[in-house]
């Protein structure tokens, strides 16, 4: 039963780390987009004032950055929790 609780705790902490990383990454990428392009990032795919290239660029940059940040955050958090559990077991 303790293993299930430890696994659930580890998974919950990993999810929270992923959410925090995704939020921070979106803010960072949005600020970077504004600085590079001088415009707000596209928010509505139906907006006729946004070119297809600009919309695709935003989607690709944001998607890759957020998923990378989420993946790294979850892996680092899980690894740190495993180390902490191993240290407690000694």
GROMACS .gro file of C-alpha atoms in nm:
model
   90
    1UNK     CA    1   0.000   0.000   0.000
    2UNK     CA    2   0.289   0.236   0.074
    3UNK     CA    3   0.424   0.176  -0.277
    4UNK     CA    4   0.092   0.285  -0.428
    5UNK     CA    5   0.092   0.602  -0.221
    6UNK     CA    6   0.452   0.680  -0.311
    7UNK     CA    7   0.374   0.619  -0.679
    8UNK     CA    8   0.065   0.838  -0.667
    9UNK     CA    9   0.258   1.113  -0.487
   10UNK     CA   10   0.539   1.093  -0.742
   11UNK     CA   11   0.293   1.108  -1.029
   12UNK     CA   12   0.105   1.403  -0.875
   13UNK     CA   13   0.425   1.598  -0.816
   14UNK     CA   14   0.537   1.521  -1.172
   15UNK     CA   15   0.209   1.647  -1.315
   16UNK     CA   16   0.228   1.966  -1.106
   17UNK     CA   17   0.586   2.025  -1.222
   18UNK     CA   18   0.476   1.974  -1.582
   19UNK     CA   19   0.193   2.223  -1.545
   20UNK     CA   20   0.421   2.483  -1.387
   21UNK     CA   21   0.681   2.435  -1.659
   22UNK     CA   22   0.415   2.466  -1.930
   23UNK     CA   23   0.278   2.786  -1.779
   24UNK     CA   24   0.622   2.944  -1.743
   25UNK     CA   25   0.726   2.835  -2.092
   26UNK     CA   26   0.415   2.983  -2.251
   27UNK     CA   27   0.482   3.317  -2.081
   28UNK     CA   28   0.846   3.309  -2.192
   29UNK     CA   29   0.768   3.211  -2.552
   30UNK     CA   30   0.492   3.474  -2.575
   31UNK     CA   31   0.731   3.746  -2.455
   32UNK     CA   32   0.996   3.625  -2.699
   33UNK     CA   33   0.746   3.627  -2.987
   34UNK     CA   34   0.650   3.987  -2.907
   35UNK     CA   35   1.015   4.092  -2.893
   36UNK     CA   36   1.112   3.920  -3.220
   37UNK     CA   37   0.805   4.001  -3.430
   38UNK     CA   38   0.683   4.317  -3.260
   39UNK     CA   39   0.329   4.174  -3.262
   40UNK     CA   40   0.108   3.975  -3.030
   41UNK     CA   41   0.113   3.601  -3.101
   42UNK     CA   42  -0.185   3.465  -3.298
   43UNK     CA   43  -0.468   3.367  -3.067
   44UNK     CA   44  -0.752   3.293  -3.308
   45UNK     CA   45  -0.692   3.057  -3.601
   46UNK     CA   46  -0.987   3.210  -3.788
   47UNK     CA   47  -0.845   3.564  -3.779
   48UNK     CA   48  -0.807   3.678  -4.143
   49UNK     CA   49  -0.532   3.923  -4.044
   50UNK     CA   50  -0.297   3.639  -3.943
   51UNK     CA   51  -0.119   3.464  -4.227
   52UNK     CA   52  -0.109   3.087  -4.243
   53UNK     CA   53   0.270   3.094  -4.209
   54UNK     CA   54   0.256   3.306  -3.896
   55UNK     CA   55  -0.012   3.086  -3.739
   56UNK     CA   56   0.183   2.768  -3.819
   57UNK     CA   57   0.508   2.918  -3.691
   58UNK     CA   58   0.344   3.010  -3.361
   59UNK     CA   59   0.184   2.668  -3.323
   60UNK     CA   60   0.510   2.484  -3.393
   61UNK     CA   61   0.727   2.702  -3.169
   62UNK     CA   62   0.481   2.697  -2.881
   63UNK     CA   63   0.404   2.327  -2.910
   64UNK     CA   64   0.765   2.214  -2.922
   65UNK     CA   65   0.874   2.448  -2.642
   66UNK     CA   66   0.590   2.356  -2.407
   67UNK     CA   67   0.618   1.983  -2.458
   68UNK     CA   68   0.996   1.995  -2.416
   69UNK     CA   69   0.965   2.195  -2.093
   70UNK     CA   70   0.694   1.962  -1.963
   71UNK     CA   71   0.894   1.651  -2.043
   72UNK     CA   72   1.211   1.784  -1.880
   73UNK     CA   73   1.024   1.902  -1.569
   74UNK     CA   74   0.850   1.569  -1.520
   75UNK     CA   75   1.167   1.365  -1.574
   76UNK     CA   76   1.379   1.581  -1.341
   77UNK     CA   77   1.112   1.580  -1.071
   78UNK     CA   78   1.062   1.205  -1.092
   79UNK     CA   79   1.436   1.143  -1.079
   80UNK     CA   80   1.477   1.368  -0.774
   81UNK     CA   81   1.189   1.198  -0.594
   82UNK     CA   82   1.337   0.855  -0.668
   83UNK     CA   83   1.671   0.970  -0.522
   84UNK     CA   84   1.498   1.105  -0.214
   85UNK     CA   85   1.306   0.779  -0.164
   86UNK     CA   86   1.625   0.576  -0.207
   87UNK     CA   87   1.802   0.793   0.051
   88UNK     CA   88   1.516   0.740   0.297
   89UNK     CA   89   1.524   0.363   0.246
   90UNK     CA   90   1.892   0.342   0.349
   0.00000   0.00000   0.00000
